[in-house]
């Protein structure tokens, strides 16, 4: 008997089945197919990807999910979460083959835009900040707002909602986010026009106009009353305060208000604060000089003396004093800070 026959006889004797000339093979992975190749999500939304491996029932060694940009979208076990607007490719790698899905993340949809004001009345040159609230709040971070006005000759608006009143009239300011918008009706009133000698009142405090610009809408006012003689002392401190401006009395007065020993060491300025408040100040040399050319007009309203102190400091112990020459001009003088004077007039700028 041949050798091969002997082997077959032995196999049959042991109850074994032998297929001669045929080998059983394990199928190889041919493709990875995801349930979707493209998806669109809004920020915060999720979607679940499933997959099929071909051929069916094939065995594999490794499987891994990944995102090309985790700042846009992340994935875990096939669940994709949208993080921020943009695009990312979700990949499923199985052994040496992959399947991909393009994820496009859109910002949350804006449902409405609301303004903090819907109707306002302003005066010329006033400014107002309009604030837009985007809803839902999740969409606010990604919303692009566009501001516009119906009439720039009445009111303008900046890219961040600052409204400036230009001239008398009416305008509508609109903020838009795509097709969604909100509006605010703006009414602008004209500023009053003044002339030298007019009485000006603000917050119950009256003064006489001593200077106006060409428009008559801006100028300077002298208070109706002056500091009492016994209180009219520039300073008792004997220090240099930095109130040296010849043109800006407000800056001088603020320097005094910040000086060591204020207010008790500066009696006149203490009187100013107690009687007129922080919006008023003592005029600098050039501001006091505005009064002399119109002295006769001013004196028809309030008596102003011929020797006027200023807030302009010269040194530790002296300050500038102006003396009226009765022909519309003046001469400059030096006055001791510790001496009394009854002609400290408060000034207001409008």
Coordinates of C-alpha atoms in Angstrom, one line a residue:
X1 CA 0.0 0.0 0.0
X2 CA 1.2 3.4 -0.8
X3 CA 2.3 5.9 1.9
X4 CA -0.6 8.4 1.2
X5 CA -3.1 5.6 1.5
X6 CA -1.7 4.6 4.9
X7 CA -2.3 8.1 6.2
X8 CA -5.9 8.2 5.0
X9 CA -6.6 4.9 6.6
X10 CA -5.1 6.1 9.9
X11 CA -7.2 9.3 9.7
X12 CA -10.4 7.4 9.1
X13 CA -9.6 5.1 11.9
X14 CA -9.4 8.0 14.4
X15 CA -12.7 9.6 13.1
X16 CA -11.0 12.7 11.6
X17 CA -12.1 14.5 8.4
X18 CA -9.3 15.5 6.0
X19 CA -9.8 17.7 3.0
X20 CA -6.9 17.1 0.9
X21 CA -5.6 19.9 -1.3
X22 CA -7.8 22.8 0.2
X23 CA -6.7 25.4 2.9
X24 CA -9.2 27.5 5.0
X25 CA -8.3 31.3 4.8
X26 CA -9.3 34.3 7.2
X27 CA -11.0 37.2 5.2
X28 CA -9.2 40.6 5.1
X29 CA -10.7 44.0 5.9
X30 CA -11.5 45.7 2.6
X31 CA -13.3 49.0 3.6
X32 CA -14.6 51.2 6.5
X33 CA -17.9 52.9 5.8
X34 CA -19.3 55.6 8.1
X35 CA -23.1 56.2 8.4
X36 CA -22.6 59.8 7.2
X37 CA -20.0 61.4 5.0
X38 CA -21.0 65.0 5.9
X39 CA -22.9 66.6 8.8
X40 CA -23.8 70.1 9.8
X41 CA -24.1 71.0 13.5
X42 CA -24.6 74.1 15.6
X43 CA -22.2 74.9 18.4
X44 CA -23.1 72.6 21.4
X45 CA -25.0 70.1 19.3
X46 CA -24.1 66.4 19.0
X47 CA -24.4 63.6 16.4
X48 CA -23.7 59.9 16.5
X49 CA -21.8 58.2 13.7
X50 CA -22.0 54.5 13.2
X51 CA -19.9 52.3 10.9
X52 CA -19.8 49.1 8.8
X53 CA -16.8 47.0 8.1
X54 CA -16.5 45.1 4.8
X55 CA -16.6 42.2 4.4
X56 CA -19.3 41.6 7.1
X57 CA -18.0 39.9 10.2
X58 CA -14.3 40.6 9.4
X59 CA -11.9 40.6 12.3
X60 CA -9.6 43.5 13.1
X61 CA -6.9 44.4 15.5
X62 CA -7.3 48.2 16.3
X63 CA -10.0 50.8 16.0
X64 CA -9.7 54.6 16.8
X65 CA -11.8 57.7 16.4
X66 CA -10.1 61.1 15.9
X67 CA -10.8 64.8 14.9
X68 CA -8.7 66.9 12.6
X69 CA -9.5 70.0 14.7
X70 CA -10.7 69.5 18.3
X71 CA -11.3 73.2 18.7
X72 CA -14.1 72.8 16.1
X73 CA -15.4 69.3 17.0
X74 CA -14.5 66.4 19.2
X75 CA -15.4 62.7 19.0
X76 CA -15.7 59.9 21.5
X77 CA -16.9 56.4 20.6
X78 CA -18.6 57.9 17.5
X79 CA -20.4 60.7 19.3
X80 CA -19.4 64.1 17.7
X81 CA -19.8 67.3 19.8
X82 CA -19.6 70.7 18.0
X83 CA -17.3 73.1 19.9
X84 CA -16.9 76.2 17.7
X85 CA -17.7 77.4 14.2
X86 CA -15.5 75.9 11.5
X87 CA -14.8 72.6 9.8
X88 CA -13.2 69.3 11.0
X89 CA -12.8 65.8 9.6
X90 CA -13.9 63.0 11.9
X91 CA -11.9 59.8 11.1
X92 CA -12.4 56.2 12.1
X93 CA -9.2 54.2 11.7
X94 CA -9.6 50.4 11.7
X95 CA -6.2 48.7 11.3
X96 CA -4.8 50.3 8.2
X97 CA -8.0 51.5 6.6
X98 CA -10.1 54.6 7.4
X99 CA -13.5 56.2 7.0
X100 CA -14.1 59.9 7.1
X101 CA -16.9 62.4 7.8
X102 CA -16.7 66.2 7.2
X103 CA -18.3 68.1 10.1
X104 CA -19.3 71.7 9.5
X105 CA -20.0 73.6 12.7
X106 CA -22.2 76.7 12.5
X107 CA -22.7 79.3 15.2
X108 CA -25.9 79.1 17.3
X109 CA -28.8 80.7 15.4
X110 CA -29.8 84.2 16.6
X111 CA -33.5 84.4 17.5
X112 CA -33.8 88.0 18.5
X113 CA -31.9 91.3 19.2
X114 CA -33.0 93.7 21.9
X115 CA -31.8 97.2 22.7
X116 CA -31.5 98.8 26.2
X117 CA -33.4 101.8 24.8
X118 CA -36.1 102.0 22.2
X119 CA -36.8 105.8 22.4
X120 CA -34.6 108.6 23.7
X121 CA -34.4 112.4 23.7
X122 CA -31.0 114.0 23.4
X123 CA -29.6 117.5 23.0
X124 CA -27.1 118.4 20.3
X125 CA -23.6 117.0 21.0
X126 CA -24.9 114.6 23.6
X127 CA -23.7 111.0 23.4
X128 CA -25.5 107.8 24.4
X129 CA -24.3 104.2 24.4
X130 CA -26.9 101.8 23.1
X131 CA -26.4 98.2 24.2
X132 CA -27.7 95.3 22.1
X133 CA -28.6 91.9 23.7
X134 CA -28.5 88.9 21.4
X135 CA -30.7 86.0 22.3
X136 CA -30.2 83.2 23.0
X137 CA -27.1 84.1 25.0
X138 CA -25.2 81.2 23.4
X139 CA -25.4 83.0 20.1
X140 CA -24.1 86.3 21.4
X141 CA -20.4 85.3 21.3
X142 CA -20.6 84.6 17.6
X143 CA -23.1 87.4 16.5
X144 CA -21.9 90.1 14.2
X145 CA -23.8 93.3 14.8
X146 CA -24.1 96.1 12.2
X147 CA -25.2 99.6 13.4
X148 CA -26.8 102.2 11.2
X149 CA -28.7 105.5 11.4
X150 CA -31.5 106.8 9.2
X151 CA -30.1 110.3 9.2
X152 CA -26.5 111.1 9.9
X153 CA -27.2 114.8 9.9
X154 CA -29.4 114.3 13.0
X155 CA -27.5 111.5 14.8
X156 CA -24.6 109.2 14.0
X157 CA -23.8 105.8 15.5
X158 CA -20.4 104.1 15.9
X159 CA -19.6 100.5 15.2
X160 CA -20.1 99.7 18.9
X161 CA -23.4 101.6 19.4
X162 CA -22.2 105.0 20.6
X163 CA -24.9 107.5 19.4
X164 CA -23.9 111.2 18.9
X165 CA -26.6 113.8 18.5
X166 CA -25.6 116.2 15.7
X167 CA -28.5 118.6 15.1
X168 CA -32.2 119.0 15.9
X169 CA -34.5 116.4 14.3
X170 CA -35.4 112.8 14.4
X171 CA -33.6 109.7 13.4
X172 CA -33.8 105.9 13.9
X173 CA -30.8 103.9 14.9
X174 CA -30.9 100.2 13.9
X175 CA -28.8 97.3 15.0
X176 CA -28.9 94.3 12.7
X177 CA -27.7 90.7 13.0
X178 CA -28.4 89.1 9.6
X179 CA -32.1 89.4 9.0
X180 CA -32.9 90.2 12.6
X181 CA -32.8 93.8 13.9
X182 CA -33.9 96.2 16.6
X183 CA -34.4 99.9 16.5
X184 CA -34.2 103.0 18.7
X185 CA -36.0 106.3 17.9
X186 CA -33.8 109.3 18.5
X187 CA -35.1 112.8 19.0
X188 CA -32.5 115.6 19.1
X189 CA -33.3 119.0 20.6
X190 CA -31.3 122.0 19.6
X191 CA -28.9 123.6 22.2
X192 CA -30.1 127.0 23.4
X193 CA -28.3 130.0 22.1
X194 CA -26.9 132.6 24.6
X195 CA -25.4 136.0 24.4
X196 CA -23.0 137.9 26.8
X197 CA -25.1 139.2 29.7
X198 CA -27.7 136.5 29.6
X199 CA -28.6 134.7 32.8
X200 CA -27.6 131.0 32.7
X201 CA -28.9 128.4 35.1
X202 CA -27.8 124.9 35.8
X203 CA -29.0 122.7 38.6
X204 CA -30.5 125.6 40.4
X205 CA -27.3 127.7 40.3
X206 CA -27.4 130.9 38.3
X207 CA -24.6 132.9 36.6
X208 CA -24.1 135.6 33.9
X209 CA -22.7 134.7 30.5
X210 CA -19.3 136.4 30.1
X211 CA -18.2 134.7 26.9
X212 CA -19.8 132.8 24.0
X213 CA -18.4 131.3 20.8
X214 CA -19.7 132.1 17.3
X215 CA -22.5 129.6 17.6
X216 CA -23.8 131.0 20.9
X217 CA -24.1 127.4 22.2
X218 CA -20.9 127.3 24.1
X219 CA -19.4 129.7 26.5
X220 CA -18.4 130.6 30.1
X221 CA -20.5 131.9 33.0
X222 CA -19.6 134.0 36.1
X223 CA -21.4 133.1 39.3
X224 CA -24.0 135.6 40.6
X225 CA -22.3 135.7 43.9
X226 CA -18.7 135.9 45.0
X227 CA -16.8 134.4 47.9
X228 CA -17.3 136.5 51.2
X229 CA -14.3 138.6 52.1
X230 CA -13.3 136.7 55.2
X231 CA -13.4 133.4 53.3
X232 CA -11.7 134.7 50.1
X233 CA -8.3 133.3 50.9
X234 CA -6.5 131.4 48.1
X235 CA -4.4 129.3 50.5
X236 CA -2.9 129.2 53.9
X237 CA -0.7 126.2 53.3
X238 CA 2.4 127.9 51.7
X239 CA 2.9 125.0 49.3
X240 CA 3.3 124.8 45.5
X241 CA 0.1 123.0 44.2
X242 CA 0.8 122.8 40.5
X243 CA -2.2 125.1 39.6
X244 CA -0.1 127.0 37.1
X245 CA -2.2 127.1 34.0
X246 CA -3.0 130.5 32.6
X247 CA -5.8 129.2 30.4
X248 CA -7.4 126.2 32.2
X249 CA -9.1 127.1 35.5
X250 CA -10.7 123.7 35.7
X251 CA -7.3 122.1 35.7
X252 CA -6.0 124.5 38.3
X253 CA -9.0 123.9 40.5
X254 CA -8.7 120.2 40.3
X255 CA -5.0 120.5 41.3
X256 CA -6.1 122.4 44.4
X257 CA -8.7 119.8 45.2
X258 CA -6.0 117.2 45.1
X259 CA -3.5 119.2 47.1
X260 CA -2.3 118.4 50.6
X261 CA -4.4 120.1 53.3
X262 CA -7.5 120.5 51.1
X263 CA -10.1 121.8 51.8
X264 CA -9.3 123.6 55.1
X265 CA -6.0 125.1 53.8
X266 CA -7.9 126.5 50.8
X267 CA -10.8 128.5 52.2
X268 CA -12.0 130.1 48.9
X269 CA -12.0 126.7 47.2
X270 CA -13.9 125.2 50.1
X271 CA -16.5 127.9 49.6
X272 CA -16.7 127.1 45.9
X273 CA -17.4 123.4 46.6
X274 CA -20.0 124.1 49.3
X275 CA -21.9 126.7 47.3
X276 CA -21.5 125.7 43.7
X277 CA -20.2 122.1 43.5
X278 CA -17.6 120.2 41.6
X279 CA -18.8 121.3 38.1
X280 CA -17.9 124.9 38.9
X281 CA -14.3 126.2 39.2
X282 CA -12.2 129.3 39.7
X283 CA -11.1 130.8 36.4
X284 CA -7.5 131.0 35.2
X285 CA -5.8 134.2 34.2
X286 CA -6.9 134.2 30.6
X287 CA -10.5 133.2 31.6
X288 CA -10.8 136.2 34.0
X289 CA -9.5 138.4 31.2
X290 CA -12.5 137.5 29.1
X291 CA -14.7 139.6 31.5
X292 CA -13.0 143.0 31.1
X293 CA -14.0 143.8 27.4
X294 CA -17.7 143.1 28.3
X295 CA -17.6 144.5 31.9
X296 CA -20.4 147.1 31.3
X297 CA -22.7 144.4 29.9
X298 CA -21.9 142.0 32.8
X299 CA -22.4 144.7 35.4
X300 CA -26.0 145.2 34.1
X301 CA -26.7 141.8 35.6
X302 CA -24.3 141.4 38.5
X303 CA -21.8 143.8 40.1
X304 CA -18.3 142.6 39.4
X305 CA -15.4 144.4 41.1
X306 CA -12.4 145.9 39.3
X307 CA -9.8 143.6 41.0
X308 CA -10.3 139.9 40.1
X309 CA -8.3 137.0 41.5
X310 CA -7.5 134.0 39.4
X311 CA -6.7 130.3 40.1
X312 CA -3.3 130.7 38.4
X313 CA -0.5 130.1 40.9
X314 CA 2.8 131.9 40.7
X315 CA 4.8 130.3 43.5
X316 CA 4.4 128.9 47.0
X317 CA 3.0 132.1 48.4
X318 CA 1.6 134.2 45.5
X319 CA -1.0 133.9 42.7
X320 CA -2.0 136.1 39.7
X321 CA -4.4 139.0 40.2
X322 CA -5.9 141.1 37.4
X323 CA -6.9 144.8 37.7
X324 CA -9.5 146.4 35.4
X325 CA -8.3 149.5 33.6
X326 CA -11.9 150.8 32.9
X327 CA -11.3 150.9 29.1
X328 CA -11.8 147.2 28.5
X329 CA -8.4 146.0 29.4
X330 CA -6.4 145.1 32.5
X331 CA -3.1 145.0 34.2
X332 CA -1.5 142.0 35.9
X333 CA -0.7 142.0 39.6
X334 CA 0.7 139.6 42.2
X335 CA -1.4 138.8 45.3
X336 CA -0.4 136.9 48.4
X337 CA -2.2 133.6 48.8
X338 CA -2.9 134.2 52.5
X339 CA -4.5 137.7 51.9
X340 CA -8.3 138.0 51.8
X341 CA -10.3 139.0 48.7
X342 CA -14.0 139.3 48.1
X343 CA -13.9 138.9 44.3
X344 CA -13.5 135.2 43.8
X345 CA -16.2 134.4 41.2
X346 CA -17.0 130.8 40.3
X347 CA -17.0 129.9 36.6
X348 CA -19.0 127.3 34.7
X349 CA -18.4 126.2 31.1
X350 CA -21.2 125.2 28.8

